[in-house]
Tab-separated table of C-alpha atoms and ligand atoms in Angstrom:
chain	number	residue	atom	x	y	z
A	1	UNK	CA	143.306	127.474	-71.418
A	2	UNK	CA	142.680	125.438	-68.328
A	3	UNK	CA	138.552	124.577	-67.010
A	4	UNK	CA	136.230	126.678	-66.509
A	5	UNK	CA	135.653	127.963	-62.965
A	6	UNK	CA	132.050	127.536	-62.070
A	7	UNK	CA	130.722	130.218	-60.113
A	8	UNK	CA	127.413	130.818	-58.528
A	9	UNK	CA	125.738	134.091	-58.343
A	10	UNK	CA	122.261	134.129	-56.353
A	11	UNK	CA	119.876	136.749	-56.434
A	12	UNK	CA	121.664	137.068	-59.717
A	13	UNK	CA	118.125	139.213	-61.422
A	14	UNK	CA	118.588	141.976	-58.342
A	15	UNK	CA	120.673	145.051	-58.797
A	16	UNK	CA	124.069	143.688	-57.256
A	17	UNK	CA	124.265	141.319	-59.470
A	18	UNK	CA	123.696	143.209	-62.076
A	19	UNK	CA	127.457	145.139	-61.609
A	20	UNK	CA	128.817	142.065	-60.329
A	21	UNK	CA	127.970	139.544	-63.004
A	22	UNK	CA	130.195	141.866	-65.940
A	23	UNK	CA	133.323	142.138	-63.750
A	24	UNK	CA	133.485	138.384	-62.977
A	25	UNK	CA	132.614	137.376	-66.791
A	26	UNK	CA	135.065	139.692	-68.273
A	27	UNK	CA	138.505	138.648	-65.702
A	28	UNK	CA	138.373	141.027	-63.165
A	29	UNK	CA	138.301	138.221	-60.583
A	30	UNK	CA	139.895	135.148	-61.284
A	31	UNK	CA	142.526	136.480	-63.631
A	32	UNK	CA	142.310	137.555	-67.746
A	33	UNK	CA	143.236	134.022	-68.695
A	34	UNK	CA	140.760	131.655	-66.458
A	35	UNK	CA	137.331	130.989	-68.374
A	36	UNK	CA	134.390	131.064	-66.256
A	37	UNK	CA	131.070	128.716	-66.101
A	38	UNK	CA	128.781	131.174	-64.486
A	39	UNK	CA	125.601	130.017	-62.917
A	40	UNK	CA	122.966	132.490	-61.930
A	41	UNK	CA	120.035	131.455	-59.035
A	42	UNK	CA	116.985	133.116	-58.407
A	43	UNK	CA	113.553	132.448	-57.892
A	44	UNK	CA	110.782	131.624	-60.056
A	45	UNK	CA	109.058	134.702	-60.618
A	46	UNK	CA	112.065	136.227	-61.644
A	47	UNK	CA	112.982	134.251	-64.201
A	48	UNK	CA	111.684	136.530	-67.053
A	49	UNK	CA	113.813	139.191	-65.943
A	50	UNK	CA	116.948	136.519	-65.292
A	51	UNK	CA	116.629	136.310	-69.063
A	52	UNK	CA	117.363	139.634	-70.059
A	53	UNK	CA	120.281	139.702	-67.878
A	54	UNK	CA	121.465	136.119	-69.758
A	55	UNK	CA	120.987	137.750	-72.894
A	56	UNK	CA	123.028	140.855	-71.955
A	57	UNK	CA	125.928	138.750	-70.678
A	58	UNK	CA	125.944	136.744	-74.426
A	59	UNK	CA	125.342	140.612	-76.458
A	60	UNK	CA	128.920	141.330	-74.317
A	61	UNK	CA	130.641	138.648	-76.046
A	62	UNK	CA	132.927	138.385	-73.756
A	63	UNK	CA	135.705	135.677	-74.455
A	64	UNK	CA	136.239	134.238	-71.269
A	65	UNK	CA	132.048	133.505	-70.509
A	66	UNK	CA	132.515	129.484	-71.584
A	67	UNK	CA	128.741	128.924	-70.315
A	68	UNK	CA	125.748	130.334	-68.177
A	69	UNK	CA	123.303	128.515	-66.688
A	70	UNK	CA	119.920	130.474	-65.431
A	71	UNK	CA	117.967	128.109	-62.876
A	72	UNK	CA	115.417	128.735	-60.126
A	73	UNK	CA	116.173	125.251	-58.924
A	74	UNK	CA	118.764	125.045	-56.212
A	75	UNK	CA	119.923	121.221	-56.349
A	76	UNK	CA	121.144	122.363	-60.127
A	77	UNK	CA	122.515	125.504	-59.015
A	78	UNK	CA	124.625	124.447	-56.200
A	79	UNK	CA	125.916	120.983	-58.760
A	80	UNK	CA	129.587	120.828	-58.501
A	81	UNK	CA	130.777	124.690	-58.166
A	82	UNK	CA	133.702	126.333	-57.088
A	83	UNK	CA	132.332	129.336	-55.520
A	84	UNK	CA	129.241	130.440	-54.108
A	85	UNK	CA	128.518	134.655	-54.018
A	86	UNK	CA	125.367	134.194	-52.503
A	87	UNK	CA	123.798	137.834	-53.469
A	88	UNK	CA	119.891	136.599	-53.066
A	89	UNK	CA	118.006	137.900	-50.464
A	90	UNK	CA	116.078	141.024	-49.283
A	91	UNK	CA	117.519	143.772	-48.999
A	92	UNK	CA	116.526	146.414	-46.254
A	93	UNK	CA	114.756	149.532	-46.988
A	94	UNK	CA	114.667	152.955	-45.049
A	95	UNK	CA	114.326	152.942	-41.341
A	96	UNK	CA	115.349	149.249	-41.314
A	97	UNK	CA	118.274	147.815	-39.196
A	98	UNK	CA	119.993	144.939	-40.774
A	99	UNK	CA	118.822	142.141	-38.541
A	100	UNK	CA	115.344	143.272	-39.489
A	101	UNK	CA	115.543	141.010	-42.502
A	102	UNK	CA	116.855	138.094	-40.421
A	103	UNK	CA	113.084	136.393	-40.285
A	104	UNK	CA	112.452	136.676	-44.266
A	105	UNK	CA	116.660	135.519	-44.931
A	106	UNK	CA	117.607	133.116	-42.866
A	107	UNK	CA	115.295	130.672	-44.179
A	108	UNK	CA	117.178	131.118	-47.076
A	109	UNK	CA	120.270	130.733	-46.233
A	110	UNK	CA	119.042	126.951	-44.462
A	111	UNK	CA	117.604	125.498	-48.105
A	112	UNK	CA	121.122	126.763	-49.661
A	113	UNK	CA	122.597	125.136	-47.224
A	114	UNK	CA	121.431	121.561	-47.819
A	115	UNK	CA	121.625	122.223	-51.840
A	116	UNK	CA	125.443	123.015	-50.919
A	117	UNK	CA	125.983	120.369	-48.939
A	118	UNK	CA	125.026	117.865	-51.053
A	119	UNK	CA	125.955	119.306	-54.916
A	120	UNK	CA	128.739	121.431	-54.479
A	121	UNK	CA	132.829	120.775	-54.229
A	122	UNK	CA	133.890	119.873	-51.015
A	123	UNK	CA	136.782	122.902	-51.620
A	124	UNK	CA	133.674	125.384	-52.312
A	125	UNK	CA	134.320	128.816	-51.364
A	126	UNK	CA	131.202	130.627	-49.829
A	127	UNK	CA	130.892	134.710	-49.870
A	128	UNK	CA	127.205	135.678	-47.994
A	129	UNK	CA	126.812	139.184	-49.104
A	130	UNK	CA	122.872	138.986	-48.539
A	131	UNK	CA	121.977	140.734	-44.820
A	132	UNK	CA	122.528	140.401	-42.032
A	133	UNK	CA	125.064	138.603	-44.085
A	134	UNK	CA	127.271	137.275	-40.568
A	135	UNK	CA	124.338	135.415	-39.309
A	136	UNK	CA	123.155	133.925	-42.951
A	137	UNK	CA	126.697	132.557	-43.313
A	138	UNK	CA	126.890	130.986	-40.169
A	139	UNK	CA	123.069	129.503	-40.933
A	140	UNK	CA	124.776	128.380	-44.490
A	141	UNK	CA	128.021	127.039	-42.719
A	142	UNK	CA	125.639	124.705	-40.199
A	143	UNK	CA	123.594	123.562	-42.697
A	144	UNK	CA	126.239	122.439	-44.704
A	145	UNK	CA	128.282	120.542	-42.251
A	146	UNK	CA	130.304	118.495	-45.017
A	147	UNK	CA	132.076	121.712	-46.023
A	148	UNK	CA	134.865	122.943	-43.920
A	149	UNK	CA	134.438	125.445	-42.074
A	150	UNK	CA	137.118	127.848	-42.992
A	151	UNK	CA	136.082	127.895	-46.466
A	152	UNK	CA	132.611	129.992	-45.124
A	153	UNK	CA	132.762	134.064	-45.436
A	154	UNK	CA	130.466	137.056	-44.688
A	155	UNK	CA	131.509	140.197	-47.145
A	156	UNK	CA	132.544	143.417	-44.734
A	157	UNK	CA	134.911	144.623	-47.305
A	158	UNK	CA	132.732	147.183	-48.534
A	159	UNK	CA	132.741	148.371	-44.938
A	160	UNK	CA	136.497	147.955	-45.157
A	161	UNK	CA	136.322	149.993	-48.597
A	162	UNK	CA	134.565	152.303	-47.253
A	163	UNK	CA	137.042	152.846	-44.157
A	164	UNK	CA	139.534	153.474	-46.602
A	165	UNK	CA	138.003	156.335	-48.779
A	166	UNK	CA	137.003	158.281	-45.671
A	167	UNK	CA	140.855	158.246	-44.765
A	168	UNK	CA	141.709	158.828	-47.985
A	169	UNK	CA	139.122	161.668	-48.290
A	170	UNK	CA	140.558	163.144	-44.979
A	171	UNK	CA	143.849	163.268	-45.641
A	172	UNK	CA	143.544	164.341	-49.654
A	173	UNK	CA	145.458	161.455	-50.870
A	174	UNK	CA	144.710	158.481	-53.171
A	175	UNK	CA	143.094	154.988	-51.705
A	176	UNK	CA	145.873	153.292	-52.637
A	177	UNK	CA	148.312	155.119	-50.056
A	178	UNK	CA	145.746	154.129	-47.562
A	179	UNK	CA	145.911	150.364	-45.711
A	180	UNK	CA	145.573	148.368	-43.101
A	181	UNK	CA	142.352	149.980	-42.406
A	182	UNK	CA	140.128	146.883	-40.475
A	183	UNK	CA	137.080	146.156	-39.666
A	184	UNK	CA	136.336	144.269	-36.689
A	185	UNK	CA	132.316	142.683	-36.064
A	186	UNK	CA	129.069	142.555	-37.159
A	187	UNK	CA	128.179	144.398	-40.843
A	188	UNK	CA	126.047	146.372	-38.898
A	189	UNK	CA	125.612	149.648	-37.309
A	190	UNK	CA	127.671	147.970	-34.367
A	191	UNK	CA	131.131	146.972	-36.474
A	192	UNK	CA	134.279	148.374	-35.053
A	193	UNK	CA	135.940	150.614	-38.268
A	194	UNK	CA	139.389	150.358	-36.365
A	195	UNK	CA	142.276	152.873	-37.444
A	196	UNK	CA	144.909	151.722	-34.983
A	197	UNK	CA	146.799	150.047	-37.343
A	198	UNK	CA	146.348	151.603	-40.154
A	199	UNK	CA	149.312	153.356	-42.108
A	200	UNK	CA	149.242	155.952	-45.241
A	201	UNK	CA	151.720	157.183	-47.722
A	202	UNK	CA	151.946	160.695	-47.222
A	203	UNK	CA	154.259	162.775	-49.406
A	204	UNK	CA	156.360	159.258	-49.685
A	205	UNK	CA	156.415	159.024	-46.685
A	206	UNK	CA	154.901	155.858	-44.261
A	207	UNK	CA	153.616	157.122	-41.338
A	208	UNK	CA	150.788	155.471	-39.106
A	209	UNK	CA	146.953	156.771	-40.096
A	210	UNK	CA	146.020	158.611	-36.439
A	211	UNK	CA	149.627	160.302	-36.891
A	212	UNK	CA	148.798	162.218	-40.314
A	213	UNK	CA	144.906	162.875	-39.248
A	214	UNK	CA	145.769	164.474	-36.003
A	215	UNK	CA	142.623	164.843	-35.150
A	216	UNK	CA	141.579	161.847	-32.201
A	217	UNK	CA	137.649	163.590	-31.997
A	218	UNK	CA	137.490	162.367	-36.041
A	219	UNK	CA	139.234	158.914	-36.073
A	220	UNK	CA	137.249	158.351	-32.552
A	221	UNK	CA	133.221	159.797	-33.746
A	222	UNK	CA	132.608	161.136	-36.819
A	223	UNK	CA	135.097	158.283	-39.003
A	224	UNK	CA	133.661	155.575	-37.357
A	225	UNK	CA	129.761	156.890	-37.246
A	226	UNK	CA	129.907	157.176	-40.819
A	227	UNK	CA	131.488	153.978	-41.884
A	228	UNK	CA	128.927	152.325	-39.522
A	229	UNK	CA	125.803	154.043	-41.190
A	230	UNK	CA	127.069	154.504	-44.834
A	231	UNK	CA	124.689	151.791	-46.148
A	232	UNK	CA	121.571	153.545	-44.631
A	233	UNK	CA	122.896	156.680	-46.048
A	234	UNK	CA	122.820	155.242	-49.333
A	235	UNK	CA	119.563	153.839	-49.103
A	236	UNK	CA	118.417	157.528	-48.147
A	237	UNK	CA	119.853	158.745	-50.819
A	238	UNK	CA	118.978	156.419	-53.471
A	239	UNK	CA	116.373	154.338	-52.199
A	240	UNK	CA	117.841	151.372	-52.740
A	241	UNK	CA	120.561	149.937	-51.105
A	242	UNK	CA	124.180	149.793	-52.156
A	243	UNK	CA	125.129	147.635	-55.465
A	244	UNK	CA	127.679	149.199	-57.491
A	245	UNK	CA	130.195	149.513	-54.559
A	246	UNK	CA	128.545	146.117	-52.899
A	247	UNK	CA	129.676	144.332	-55.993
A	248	UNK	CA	132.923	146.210	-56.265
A	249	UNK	CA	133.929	144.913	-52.779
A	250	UNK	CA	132.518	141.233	-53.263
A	251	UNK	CA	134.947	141.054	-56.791
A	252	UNK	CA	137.871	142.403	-54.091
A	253	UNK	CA	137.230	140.107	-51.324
A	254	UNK	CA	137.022	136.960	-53.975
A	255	UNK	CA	139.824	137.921	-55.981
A	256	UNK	CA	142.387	138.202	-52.500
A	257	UNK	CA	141.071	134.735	-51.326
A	258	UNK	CA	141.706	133.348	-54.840
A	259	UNK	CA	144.829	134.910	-55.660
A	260	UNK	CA	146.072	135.802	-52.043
A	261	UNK	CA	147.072	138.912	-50.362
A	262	UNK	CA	150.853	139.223	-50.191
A	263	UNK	CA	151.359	141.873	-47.187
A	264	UNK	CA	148.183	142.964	-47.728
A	265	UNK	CA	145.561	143.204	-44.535
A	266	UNK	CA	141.602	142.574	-45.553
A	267	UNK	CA	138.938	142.063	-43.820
A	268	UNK	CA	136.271	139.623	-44.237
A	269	UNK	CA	133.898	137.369	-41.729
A	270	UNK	CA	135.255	134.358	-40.716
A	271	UNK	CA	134.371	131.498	-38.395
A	272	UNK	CA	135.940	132.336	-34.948
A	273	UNK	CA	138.335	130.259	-33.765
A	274	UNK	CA	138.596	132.325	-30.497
A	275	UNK	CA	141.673	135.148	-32.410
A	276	UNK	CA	141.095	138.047	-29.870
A	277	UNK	CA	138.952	136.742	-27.270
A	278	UNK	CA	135.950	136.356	-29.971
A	279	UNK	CA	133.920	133.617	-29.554
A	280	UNK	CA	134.456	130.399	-30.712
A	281	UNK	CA	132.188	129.828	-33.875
A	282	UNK	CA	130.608	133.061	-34.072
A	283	UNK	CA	131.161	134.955	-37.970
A	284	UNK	CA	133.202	138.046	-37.385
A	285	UNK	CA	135.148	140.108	-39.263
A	286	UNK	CA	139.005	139.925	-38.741
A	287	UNK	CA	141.753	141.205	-40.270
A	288	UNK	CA	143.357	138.657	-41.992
A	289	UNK	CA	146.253	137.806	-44.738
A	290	UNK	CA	145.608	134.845	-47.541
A	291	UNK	CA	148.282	133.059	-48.953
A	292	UNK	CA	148.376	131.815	-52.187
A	293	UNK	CA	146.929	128.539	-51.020
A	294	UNK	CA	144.342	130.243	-50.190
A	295	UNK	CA	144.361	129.639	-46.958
A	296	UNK	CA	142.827	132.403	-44.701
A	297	UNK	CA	144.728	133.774	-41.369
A	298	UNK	CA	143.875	136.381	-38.759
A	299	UNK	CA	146.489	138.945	-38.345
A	300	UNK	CA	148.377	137.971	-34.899
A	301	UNK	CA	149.763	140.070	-32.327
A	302	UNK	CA	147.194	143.264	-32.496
A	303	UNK	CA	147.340	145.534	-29.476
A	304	UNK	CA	143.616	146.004	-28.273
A	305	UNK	CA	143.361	149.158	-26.601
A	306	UNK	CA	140.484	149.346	-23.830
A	307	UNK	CA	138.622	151.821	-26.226
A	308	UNK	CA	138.949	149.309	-29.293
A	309	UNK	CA	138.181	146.464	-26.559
A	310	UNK	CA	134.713	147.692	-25.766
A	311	UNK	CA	133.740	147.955	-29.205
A	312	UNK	CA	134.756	144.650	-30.064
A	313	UNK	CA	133.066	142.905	-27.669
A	314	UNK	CA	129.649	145.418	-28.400
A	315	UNK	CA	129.635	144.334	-31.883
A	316	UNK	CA	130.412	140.659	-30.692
A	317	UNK	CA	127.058	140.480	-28.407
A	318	UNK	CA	124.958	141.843	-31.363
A	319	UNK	CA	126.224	138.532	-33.518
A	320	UNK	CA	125.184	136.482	-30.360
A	321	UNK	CA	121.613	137.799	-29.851
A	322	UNK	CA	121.323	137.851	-33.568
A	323	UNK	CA	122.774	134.168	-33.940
A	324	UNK	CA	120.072	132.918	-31.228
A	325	UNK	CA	117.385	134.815	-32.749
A	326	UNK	CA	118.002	133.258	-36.077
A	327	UNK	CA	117.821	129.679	-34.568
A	328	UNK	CA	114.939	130.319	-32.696
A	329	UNK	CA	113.606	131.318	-36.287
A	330	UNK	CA	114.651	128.243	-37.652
A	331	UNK	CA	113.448	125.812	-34.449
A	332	UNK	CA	110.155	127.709	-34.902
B	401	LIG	N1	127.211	142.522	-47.131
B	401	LIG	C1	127.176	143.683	-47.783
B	401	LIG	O1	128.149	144.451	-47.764
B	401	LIG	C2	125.964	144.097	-48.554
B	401	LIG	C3	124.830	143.315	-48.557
B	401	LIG	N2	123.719	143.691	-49.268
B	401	LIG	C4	122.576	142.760	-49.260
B	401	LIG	O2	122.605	141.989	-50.468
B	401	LIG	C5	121.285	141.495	-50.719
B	401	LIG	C6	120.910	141.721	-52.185
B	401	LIG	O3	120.829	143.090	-52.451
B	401	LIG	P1	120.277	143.626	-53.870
B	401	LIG	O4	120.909	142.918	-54.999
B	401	LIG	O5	120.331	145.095	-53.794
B	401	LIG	O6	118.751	143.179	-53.748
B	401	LIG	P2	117.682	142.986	-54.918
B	401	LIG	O7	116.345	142.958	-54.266
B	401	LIG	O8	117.919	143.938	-56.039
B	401	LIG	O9	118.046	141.538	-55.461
B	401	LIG	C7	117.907	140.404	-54.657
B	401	LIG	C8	117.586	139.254	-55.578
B	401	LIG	O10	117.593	138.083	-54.791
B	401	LIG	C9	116.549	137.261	-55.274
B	401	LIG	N3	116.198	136.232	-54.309
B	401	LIG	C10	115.345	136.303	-53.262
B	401	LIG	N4	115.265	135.108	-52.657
B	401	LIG	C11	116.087	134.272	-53.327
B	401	LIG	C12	116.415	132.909	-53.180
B	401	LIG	N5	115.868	132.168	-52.231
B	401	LIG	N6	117.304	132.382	-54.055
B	401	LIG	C13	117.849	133.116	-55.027
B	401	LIG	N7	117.562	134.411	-55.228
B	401	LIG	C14	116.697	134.985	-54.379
B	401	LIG	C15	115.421	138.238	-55.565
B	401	LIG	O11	114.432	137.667	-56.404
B	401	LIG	C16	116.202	139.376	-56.236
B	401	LIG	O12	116.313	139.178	-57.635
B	401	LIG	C17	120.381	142.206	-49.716
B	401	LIG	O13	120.122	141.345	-48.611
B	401	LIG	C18	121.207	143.399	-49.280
B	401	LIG	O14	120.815	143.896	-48.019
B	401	LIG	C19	123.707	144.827	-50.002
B	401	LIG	C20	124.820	145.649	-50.042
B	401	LIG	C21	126.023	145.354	-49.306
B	402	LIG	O1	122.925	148.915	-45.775
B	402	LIG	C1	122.339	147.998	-46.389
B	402	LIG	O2	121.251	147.522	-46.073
B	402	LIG	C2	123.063	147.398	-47.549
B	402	LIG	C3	124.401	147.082	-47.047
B	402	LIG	O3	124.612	146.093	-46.382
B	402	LIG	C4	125.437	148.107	-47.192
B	402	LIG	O4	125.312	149.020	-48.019
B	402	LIG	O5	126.426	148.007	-46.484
């Protein structure tokens, strides 16, 4: 069996973490055959309940778990890992917007910073999934200048997920004959759910998604409004946010940058490099394809129509107010 993998989970006593950390220790991510180190950050007061969870994951006895280490102390955390799902952090609550929690987070997501620049691999891979997870990661990404940047992320495939059931749903067919689906932005109420390119299997048949729906007013309103608000409907519903399908979507979005995509489009924020007239340095989400070097590369050659155009750049000046406001935070 080759080394371990060392993986860090933060926020790893809160209830994504508590899906999450079973599907990574049992293979789901990095393959039935890779052990895993997992190490499991969160803050002092929770430490009595980080316990239970650490004796949970032994009472699995699961044979790829080689070791986990519970810490509140970020230097150790951060020591030498391979990948950082970086979980810990508020989450919103009813009538909240997402940036809401950018005061109490991004602080955050500056101390995790320094801990990874100075203890982790240089060839860390970095998942924020803790909101507003775009502007954390790019907080994490400058605060950790010693780490490239193209190995920074911001999870928006549970958005992407999400896209994909409501298709699915629509049409009465199974997820799987449902891709390409994208999302384009912010994880926010502003991200672009985009449909344009987006193809389905339909009695064996490949056709394009807005060909089999045949029905613009949907793909154009309703499909979008709901991928946009289906966290907040959640949290209505439950009264807690998302974590079963949060950590569902983190174990995809790992397992394609470790493994790679083939053909496959995902989507995930990335560090602009100006694909599709998006700002240089912002995190947005792209579509993208990951080879099995797991390098990560926006999807070329996308027509923009003028509809898809306004909503790209809309979703593009939310990540700039919120990316000032979060320095401003941080200056303060
Ligand atoms: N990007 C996405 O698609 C999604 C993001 N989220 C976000 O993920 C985050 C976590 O959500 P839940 O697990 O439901 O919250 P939770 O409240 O159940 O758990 C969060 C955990 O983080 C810990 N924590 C707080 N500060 C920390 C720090 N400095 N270091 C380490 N741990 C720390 C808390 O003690 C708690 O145990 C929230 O910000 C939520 O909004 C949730 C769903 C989807
Ligand atoms: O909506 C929230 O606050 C949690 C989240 O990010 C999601 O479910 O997409």
């Amino acid at each position: 069996m080759s080394d371990p993998v060392k993986v860090l989970v933060t926020g790893a006593a809160g209830q994504i973490a508590y899906s999450l950390l079973y599907s990574i220790a049992k293979g789901d991510v990095f393959g039935e055959k890779q052990p895993i180190s997992l190490v499991l950050l969160d803050i002092p007061p929770m430490m009595a309940v980080l316990d239970g969870v650490v004796m949970e994951l032994q009472d699995c006895a699961l044979p790829l778990l080689a070791e986990v280490i519970p810490t509140a102390d970020e230097a150790a955390a951060f020591k030498d890992i391979d990948v950082a799902l970086l979980v810990g952090a508020q989450p919103r609550r009813q009538g909240m917007e997402r940036k809401d929690l950018l005061k109490a987070n991004v602080k955050i997501f500056k101390s995790q910073g320094a801990a990874l620049d100075a203890h982790a691999k240089k060839t860390v891979k970095v998942v924020v999934v803790g909101n507003p997870a775009n502007t954390n990661a790019l907080v994490i990404s400058k605060f950790a200048p010693s780490i490239p940047k193209e190995n920074f992320s911001c999870l928006t495939r549970l958005d992407q997920n999400r896209a994909q059931a409501q298709v699915a749903s629509k049409l009465g067919i199974s997820n799987e004959n449902v891709q390409r689906t994208i999302i384009w932005g912010n994880h926010s109420s502003t991200q672009f759910p985009d449909l344009a390119h987006a193809v389905v299997h339909v009695n064996g048949k490949l056709m394009p998604a807005q060909e089999a729906i045949k029905d613009d007013n949907w793909v154009k309103n309703d499909f979008i409004q709901t991928v946009q608000t289906r966290g907040g409907a959640v949290i209505q519903a439950r009264k807690l946010s998302s974590a079963m399908s949060a950590a569902k979507a983190i174990c995809d979005h790992v397992r394609d940058w470790w493994f790679g995509t083939g053909e496959r489009w995902v989507s995930m924020g990335i560090i602009s490099k100006g694909d599709y007239g998006i700002q240089e340095g912002l995190m947005y989400s792209f579509p993208v394809q990951i080879g099995t070097d797991k390098v990560v590369q926006v999807v070329p050659g996308l027509t923009i129509s003028d509809f898809a155009r306004e909503k790209l750049d809309a979703t593009q000046a939310e990540l700039i107010e919120e990316r000032d406001c979060a320095f401003s935070f941080l200056e303060a």
